[in-house]
mmCIF file of C-alpha atoms in Angstrom:
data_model
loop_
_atom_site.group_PDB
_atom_site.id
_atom_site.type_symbol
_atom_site.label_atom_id
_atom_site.label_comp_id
_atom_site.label_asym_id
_atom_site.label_seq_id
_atom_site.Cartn_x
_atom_site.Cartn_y
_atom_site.Cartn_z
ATOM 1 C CA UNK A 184 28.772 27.441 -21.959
ATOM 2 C CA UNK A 185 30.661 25.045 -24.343
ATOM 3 C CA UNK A 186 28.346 22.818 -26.862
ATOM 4 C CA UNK A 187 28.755 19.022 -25.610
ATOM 5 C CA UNK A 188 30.608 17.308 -27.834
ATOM 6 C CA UNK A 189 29.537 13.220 -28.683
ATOM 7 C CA UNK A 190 32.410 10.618 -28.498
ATOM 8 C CA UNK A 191 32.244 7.495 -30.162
ATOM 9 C CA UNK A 192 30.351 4.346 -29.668
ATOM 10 C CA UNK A 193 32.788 2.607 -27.599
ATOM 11 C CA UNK A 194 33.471 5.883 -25.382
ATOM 12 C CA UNK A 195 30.049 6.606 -25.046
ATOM 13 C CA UNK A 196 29.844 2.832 -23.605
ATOM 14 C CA UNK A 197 32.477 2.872 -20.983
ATOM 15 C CA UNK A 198 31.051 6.343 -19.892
ATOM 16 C CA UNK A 199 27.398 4.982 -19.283
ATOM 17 C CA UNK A 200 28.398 1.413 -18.436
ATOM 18 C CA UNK A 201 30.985 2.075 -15.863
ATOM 19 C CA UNK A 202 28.812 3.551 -12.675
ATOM 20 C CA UNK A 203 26.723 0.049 -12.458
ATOM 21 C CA UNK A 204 29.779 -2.148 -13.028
ATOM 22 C CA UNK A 205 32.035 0.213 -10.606
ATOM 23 C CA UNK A 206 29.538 -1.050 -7.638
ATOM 24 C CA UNK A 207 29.234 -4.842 -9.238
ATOM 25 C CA UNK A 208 26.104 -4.866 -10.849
ATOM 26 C CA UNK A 209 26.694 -5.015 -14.492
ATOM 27 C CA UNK A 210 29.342 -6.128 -16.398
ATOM 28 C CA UNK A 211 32.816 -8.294 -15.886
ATOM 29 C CA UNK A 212 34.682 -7.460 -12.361
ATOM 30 C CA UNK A 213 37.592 -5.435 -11.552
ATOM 31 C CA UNK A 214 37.051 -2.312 -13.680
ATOM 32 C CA UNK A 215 38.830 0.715 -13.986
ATOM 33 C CA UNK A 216 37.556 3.918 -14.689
ATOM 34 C CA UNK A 217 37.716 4.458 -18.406
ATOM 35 C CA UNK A 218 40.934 6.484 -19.856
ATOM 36 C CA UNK A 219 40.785 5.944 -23.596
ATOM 37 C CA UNK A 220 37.136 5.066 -23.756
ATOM 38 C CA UNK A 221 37.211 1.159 -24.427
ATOM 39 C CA UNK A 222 37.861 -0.083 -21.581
ATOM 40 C CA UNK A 223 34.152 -1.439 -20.907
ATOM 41 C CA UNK A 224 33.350 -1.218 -24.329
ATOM 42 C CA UNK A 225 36.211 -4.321 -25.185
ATOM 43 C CA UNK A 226 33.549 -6.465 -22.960
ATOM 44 C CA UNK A 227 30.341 -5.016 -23.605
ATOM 45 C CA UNK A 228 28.753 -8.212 -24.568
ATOM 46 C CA UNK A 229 29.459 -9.500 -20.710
ATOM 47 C CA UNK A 230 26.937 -6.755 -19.857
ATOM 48 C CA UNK A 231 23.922 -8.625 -20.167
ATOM 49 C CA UNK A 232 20.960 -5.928 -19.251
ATOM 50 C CA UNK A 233 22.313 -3.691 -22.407
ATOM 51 C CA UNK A 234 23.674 -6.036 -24.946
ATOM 52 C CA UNK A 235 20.063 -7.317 -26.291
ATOM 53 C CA UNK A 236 19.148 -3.851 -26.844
ATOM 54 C CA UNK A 237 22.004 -3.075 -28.535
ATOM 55 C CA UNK A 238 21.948 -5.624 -30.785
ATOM 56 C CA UNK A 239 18.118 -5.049 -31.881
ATOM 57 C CA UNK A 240 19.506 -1.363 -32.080
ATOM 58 C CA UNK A 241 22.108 -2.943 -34.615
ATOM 59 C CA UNK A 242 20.089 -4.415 -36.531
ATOM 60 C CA UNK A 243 17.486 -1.507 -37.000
ATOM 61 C CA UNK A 244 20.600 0.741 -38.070
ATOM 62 C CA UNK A 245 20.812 -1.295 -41.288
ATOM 63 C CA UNK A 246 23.666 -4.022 -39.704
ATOM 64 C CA UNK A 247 25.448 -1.370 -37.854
ATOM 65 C CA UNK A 248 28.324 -1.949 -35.061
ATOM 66 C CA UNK A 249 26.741 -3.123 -31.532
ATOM 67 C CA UNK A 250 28.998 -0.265 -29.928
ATOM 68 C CA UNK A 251 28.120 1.990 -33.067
ATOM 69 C CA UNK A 252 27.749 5.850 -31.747
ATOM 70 C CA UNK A 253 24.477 6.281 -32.852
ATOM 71 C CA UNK A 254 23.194 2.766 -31.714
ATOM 72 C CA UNK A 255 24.710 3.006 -28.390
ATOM 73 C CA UNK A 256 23.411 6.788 -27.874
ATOM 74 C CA UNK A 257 19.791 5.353 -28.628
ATOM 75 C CA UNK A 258 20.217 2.976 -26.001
ATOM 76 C CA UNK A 259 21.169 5.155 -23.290
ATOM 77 C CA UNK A 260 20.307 8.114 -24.432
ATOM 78 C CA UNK A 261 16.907 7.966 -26.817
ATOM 79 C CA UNK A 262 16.697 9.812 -30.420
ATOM 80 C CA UNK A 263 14.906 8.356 -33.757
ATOM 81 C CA UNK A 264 16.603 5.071 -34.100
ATOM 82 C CA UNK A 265 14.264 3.614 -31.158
ATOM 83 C CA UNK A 266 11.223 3.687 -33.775
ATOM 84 C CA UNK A 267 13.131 2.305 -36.349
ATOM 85 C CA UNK A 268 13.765 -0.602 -33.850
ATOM 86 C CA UNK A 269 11.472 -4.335 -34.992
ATOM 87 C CA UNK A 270 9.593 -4.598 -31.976
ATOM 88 C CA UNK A 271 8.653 -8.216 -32.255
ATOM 89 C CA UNK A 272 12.581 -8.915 -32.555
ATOM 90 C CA UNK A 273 13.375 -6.758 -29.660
ATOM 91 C CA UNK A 274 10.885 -8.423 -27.895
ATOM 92 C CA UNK A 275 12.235 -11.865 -28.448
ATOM 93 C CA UNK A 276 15.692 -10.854 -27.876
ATOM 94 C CA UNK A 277 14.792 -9.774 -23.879
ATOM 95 C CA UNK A 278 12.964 -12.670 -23.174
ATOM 96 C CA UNK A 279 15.689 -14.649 -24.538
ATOM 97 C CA UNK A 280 18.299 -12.836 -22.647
ATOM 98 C CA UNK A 281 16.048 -12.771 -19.003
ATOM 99 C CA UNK A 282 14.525 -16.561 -19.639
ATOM 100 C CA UNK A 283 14.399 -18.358 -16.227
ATOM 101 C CA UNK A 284 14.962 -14.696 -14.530
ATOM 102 C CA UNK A 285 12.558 -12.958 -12.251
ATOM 103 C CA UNK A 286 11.554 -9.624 -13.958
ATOM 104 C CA UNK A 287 9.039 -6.977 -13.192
ATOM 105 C CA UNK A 288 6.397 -6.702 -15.851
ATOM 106 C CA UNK A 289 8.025 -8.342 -18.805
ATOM 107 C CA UNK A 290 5.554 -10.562 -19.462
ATOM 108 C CA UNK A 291 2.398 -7.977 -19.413
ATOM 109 C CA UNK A 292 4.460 -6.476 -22.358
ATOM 110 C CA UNK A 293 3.789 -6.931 -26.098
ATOM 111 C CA UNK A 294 5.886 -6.157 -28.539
ATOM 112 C CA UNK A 295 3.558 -3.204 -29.451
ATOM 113 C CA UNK A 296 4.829 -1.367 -26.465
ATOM 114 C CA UNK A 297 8.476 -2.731 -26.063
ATOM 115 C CA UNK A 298 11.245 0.232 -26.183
ATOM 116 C CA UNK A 299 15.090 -0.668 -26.487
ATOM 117 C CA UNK A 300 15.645 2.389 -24.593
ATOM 118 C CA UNK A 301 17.949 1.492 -20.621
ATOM 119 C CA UNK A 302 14.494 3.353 -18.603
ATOM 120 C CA UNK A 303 12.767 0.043 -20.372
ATOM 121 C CA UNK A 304 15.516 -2.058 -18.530
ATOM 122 C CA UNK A 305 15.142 -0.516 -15.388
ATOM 123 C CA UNK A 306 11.473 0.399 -15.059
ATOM 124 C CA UNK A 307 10.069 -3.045 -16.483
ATOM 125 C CA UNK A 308 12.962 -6.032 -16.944
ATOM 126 C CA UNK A 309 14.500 -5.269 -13.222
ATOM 127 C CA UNK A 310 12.300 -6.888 -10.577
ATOM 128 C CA UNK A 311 11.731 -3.589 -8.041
ATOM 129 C CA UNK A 312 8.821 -2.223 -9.749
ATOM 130 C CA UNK A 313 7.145 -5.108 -8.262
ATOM 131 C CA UNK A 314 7.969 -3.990 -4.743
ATOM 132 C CA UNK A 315 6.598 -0.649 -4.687
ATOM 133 C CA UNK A 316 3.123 -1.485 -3.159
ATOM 134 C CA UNK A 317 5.224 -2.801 -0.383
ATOM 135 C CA UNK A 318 7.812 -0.021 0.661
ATOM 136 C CA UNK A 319 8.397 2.397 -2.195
ATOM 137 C CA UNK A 320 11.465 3.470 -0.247
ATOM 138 C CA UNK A 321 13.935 1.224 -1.752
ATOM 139 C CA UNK A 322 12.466 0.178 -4.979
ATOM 140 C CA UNK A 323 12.605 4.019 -5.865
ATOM 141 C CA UNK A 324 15.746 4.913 -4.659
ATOM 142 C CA UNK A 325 17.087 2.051 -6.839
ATOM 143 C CA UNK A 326 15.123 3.045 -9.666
ATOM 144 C CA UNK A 327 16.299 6.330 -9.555
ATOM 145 C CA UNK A 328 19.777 5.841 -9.198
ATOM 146 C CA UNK A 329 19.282 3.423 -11.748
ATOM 147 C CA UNK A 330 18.160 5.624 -14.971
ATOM 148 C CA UNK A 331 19.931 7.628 -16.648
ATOM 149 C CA UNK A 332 18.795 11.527 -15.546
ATOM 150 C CA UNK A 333 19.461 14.543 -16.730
ATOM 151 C CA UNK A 334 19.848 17.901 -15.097
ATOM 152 C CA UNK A 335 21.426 21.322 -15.234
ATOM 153 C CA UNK A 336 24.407 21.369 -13.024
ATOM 154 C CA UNK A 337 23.642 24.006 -10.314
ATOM 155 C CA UNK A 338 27.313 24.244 -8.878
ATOM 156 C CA UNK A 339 30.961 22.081 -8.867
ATOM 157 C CA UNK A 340 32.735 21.747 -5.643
ATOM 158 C CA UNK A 341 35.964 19.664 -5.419
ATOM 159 C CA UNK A 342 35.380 16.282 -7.100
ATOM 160 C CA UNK A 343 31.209 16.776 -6.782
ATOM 161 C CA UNK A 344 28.732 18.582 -8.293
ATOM 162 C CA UNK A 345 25.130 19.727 -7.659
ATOM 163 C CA UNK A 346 22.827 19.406 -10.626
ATOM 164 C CA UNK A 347 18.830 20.454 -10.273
ATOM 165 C CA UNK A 348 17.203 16.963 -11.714
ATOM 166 C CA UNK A 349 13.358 15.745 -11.555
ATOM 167 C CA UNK A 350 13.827 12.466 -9.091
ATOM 168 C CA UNK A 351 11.643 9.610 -9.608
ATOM 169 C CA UNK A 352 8.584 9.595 -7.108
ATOM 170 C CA UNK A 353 5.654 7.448 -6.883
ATOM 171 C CA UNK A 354 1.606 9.430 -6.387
ATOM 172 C CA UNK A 355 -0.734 7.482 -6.128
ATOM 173 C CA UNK A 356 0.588 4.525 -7.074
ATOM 174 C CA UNK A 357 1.636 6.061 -10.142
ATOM 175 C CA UNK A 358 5.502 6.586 -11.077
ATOM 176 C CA UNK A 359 6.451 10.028 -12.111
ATOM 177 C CA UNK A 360 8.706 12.623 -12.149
ATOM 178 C CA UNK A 361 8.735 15.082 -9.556
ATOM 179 C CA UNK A 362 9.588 19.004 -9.206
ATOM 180 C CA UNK A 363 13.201 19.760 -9.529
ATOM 181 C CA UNK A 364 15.492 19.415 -6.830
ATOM 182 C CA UNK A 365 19.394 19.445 -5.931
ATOM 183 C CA UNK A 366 21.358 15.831 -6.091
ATOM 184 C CA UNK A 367 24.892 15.602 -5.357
ATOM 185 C CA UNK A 368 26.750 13.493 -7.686
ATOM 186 C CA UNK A 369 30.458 12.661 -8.318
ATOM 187 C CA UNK A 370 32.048 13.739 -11.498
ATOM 188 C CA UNK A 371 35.729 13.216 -11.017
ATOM 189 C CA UNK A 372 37.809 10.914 -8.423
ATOM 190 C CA UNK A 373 41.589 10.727 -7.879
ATOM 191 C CA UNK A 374 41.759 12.701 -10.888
ATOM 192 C CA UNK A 375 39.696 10.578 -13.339
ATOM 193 C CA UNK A 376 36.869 11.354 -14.823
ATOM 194 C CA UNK A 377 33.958 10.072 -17.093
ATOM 195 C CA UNK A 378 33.873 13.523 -18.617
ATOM 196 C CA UNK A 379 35.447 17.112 -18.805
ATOM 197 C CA UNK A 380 34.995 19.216 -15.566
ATOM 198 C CA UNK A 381 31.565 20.554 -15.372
ATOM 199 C CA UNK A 382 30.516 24.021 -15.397
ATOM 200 C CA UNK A 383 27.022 25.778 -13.657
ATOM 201 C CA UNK A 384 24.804 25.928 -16.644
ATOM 202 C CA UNK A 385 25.956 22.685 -18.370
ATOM 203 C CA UNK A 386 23.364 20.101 -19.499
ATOM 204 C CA UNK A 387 24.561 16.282 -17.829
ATOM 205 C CA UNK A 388 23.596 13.150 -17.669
ATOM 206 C CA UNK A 389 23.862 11.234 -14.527
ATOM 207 C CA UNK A 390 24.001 7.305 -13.739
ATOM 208 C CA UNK A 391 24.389 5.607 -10.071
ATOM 209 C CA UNK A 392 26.450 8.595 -8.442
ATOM 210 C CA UNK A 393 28.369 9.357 -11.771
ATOM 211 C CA UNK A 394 28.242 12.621 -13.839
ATOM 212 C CA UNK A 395 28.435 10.274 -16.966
ATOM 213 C CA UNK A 396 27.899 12.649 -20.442
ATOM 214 C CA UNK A 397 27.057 15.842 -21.321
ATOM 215 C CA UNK A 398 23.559 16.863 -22.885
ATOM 216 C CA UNK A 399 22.525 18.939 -25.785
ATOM 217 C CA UNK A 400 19.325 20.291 -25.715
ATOM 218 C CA UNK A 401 18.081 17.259 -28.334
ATOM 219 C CA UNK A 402 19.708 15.069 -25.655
ATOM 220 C CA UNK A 403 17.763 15.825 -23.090
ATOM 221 C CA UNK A 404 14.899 16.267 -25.179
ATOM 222 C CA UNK A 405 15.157 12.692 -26.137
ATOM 223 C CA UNK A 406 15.844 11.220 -23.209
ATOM 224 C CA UNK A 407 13.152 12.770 -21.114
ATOM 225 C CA UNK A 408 10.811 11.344 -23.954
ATOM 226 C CA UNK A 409 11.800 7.914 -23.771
ATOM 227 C CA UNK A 410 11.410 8.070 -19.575
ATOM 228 C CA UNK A 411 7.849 9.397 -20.070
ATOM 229 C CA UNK A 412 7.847 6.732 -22.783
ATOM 230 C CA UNK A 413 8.444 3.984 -20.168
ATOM 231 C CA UNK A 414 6.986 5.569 -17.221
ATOM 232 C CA UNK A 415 3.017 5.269 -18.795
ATOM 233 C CA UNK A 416 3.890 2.287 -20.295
ATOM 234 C CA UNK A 417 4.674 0.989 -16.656
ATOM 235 C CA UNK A 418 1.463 2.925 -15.122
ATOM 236 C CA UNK A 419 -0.904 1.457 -17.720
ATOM 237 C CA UNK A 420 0.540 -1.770 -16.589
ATOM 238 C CA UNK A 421 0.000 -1.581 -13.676
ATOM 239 C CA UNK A 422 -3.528 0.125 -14.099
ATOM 240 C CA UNK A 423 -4.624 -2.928 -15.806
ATOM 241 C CA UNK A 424 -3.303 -5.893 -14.657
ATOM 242 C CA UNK A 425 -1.905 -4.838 -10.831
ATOM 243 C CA UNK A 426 0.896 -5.465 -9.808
ATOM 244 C CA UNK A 427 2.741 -8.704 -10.089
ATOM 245 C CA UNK A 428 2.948 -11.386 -7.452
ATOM 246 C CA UNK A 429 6.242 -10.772 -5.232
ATOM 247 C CA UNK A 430 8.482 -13.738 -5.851
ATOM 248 C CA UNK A 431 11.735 -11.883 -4.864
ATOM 249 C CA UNK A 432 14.384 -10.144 -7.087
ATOM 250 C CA UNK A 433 17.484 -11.301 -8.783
#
């Protein structure tokens, strides 16, 4: 199968960014899927659940680009630059960013535990985890759709393909991942794509209903660490403190 090649920062953007802001939830409206690579990445700073990240990404990388490759990788992705990351600043920066917002278990978080990795975004920041005590249906499905997965694509028909990922589940009130099973997700439409046609065997990431980058084994290595990361920082949470008082989502 053909090694996955990585594109640059502003590529690499656009390809993760553009299944949340396709259905509205992130970003500036009226997006088209990206062509050259920038077309997300031009606005990046309009997507407010990344950019703080990014930016404490930045700054661990020595001053780096906010769309640098390796910086914006980290983010969605995972790899060594999330140690490097000051997590006292990082901290600051989210509560800055989500002041006055309802969030899920920002503030049981110190900064000894903070990650500026997107599973931190979704599993903690976003409000659902709070719902799951309630009807895990929803807040899961979101969740799931949500994070960025990765999976070995199982077959390509038309503009879809199958790929065998581990979906999110909740056991006994604990989140986890689950045995492997087959998803469905888009990878082209009217022609366009986020990435080269998929083969059976390939390594891919997925976001929303997108096929959204192809994985190398350190890829997925990474990024399954930084869900696992996430996903016991989120138990332990919720271990010790309970859940937080429902007061709606944003």
């Amino acid at each position: 199968m053909p090694l996955p090649t990585r594109h640059g920062g502003h590529t690499l953007f656009s390809q993760y960014a553009f299944p949340p802001n396709e259905l509205g939830y992130c970003g500036p409206p009226g997006t088209v899927i990206p062509g050259a690579g920038t077309a997300l990445a031009g606005q990046a700073r309009e997507f407010d659940g990344a950019w703080p990240y990014l930016a404490a990404l930045a700054a661990a990388a020595g001053g780096a680009d906010v769309l640098d490759e390796e910086v914006v990788h980290s983010y969605w992705v995972g790899g060594a630059l999330l140690a490097a990351v000051d997590p006292g600043d990082l901290l600051t920066r989210v509560r800055r960013a989500f002041a006055g917002q309802t969030t899920g278990l920002l503030d049981a978080v110190t900064s000894r535990n903070i990650l500026a990795h997107h599973s931190f975004h979704v599993f903690v920041v976003y409000p659902w985890v709070r719902f799951l005590d309630r009807d895990p249906v929803t807040p899961l499905r979101i969740m799931q759709s949500c994070r960025i997965r990765w999976g070995t694509v199982d077959s390509v028909d038309g503009d879809h393909a199958v790929m065998r990922t581990r979906p999110l589940t909740s056991e006994s009130e604990t989140l986890t991942l689950g045995a492997p099973i087959g998803e469905r997700v888009r990878w082209r439409r009217n022609g366009a794509s986020l990435i080269a046609a998929p083969h059976p065997g390939d390594r891919v990431a997925a976001h929303w209903d997108w096929v959204c980058g192809a994985l190398t084994d350190d890829d997925v290595t990474a990024l399954a660490a930084a869900t696992r990361a996430t996903l016991d920082l989120v138990n332990e949470i919720r271990t010790t403190v309970g859940a937080p008082a429902r007061t709606g989502s944003r």
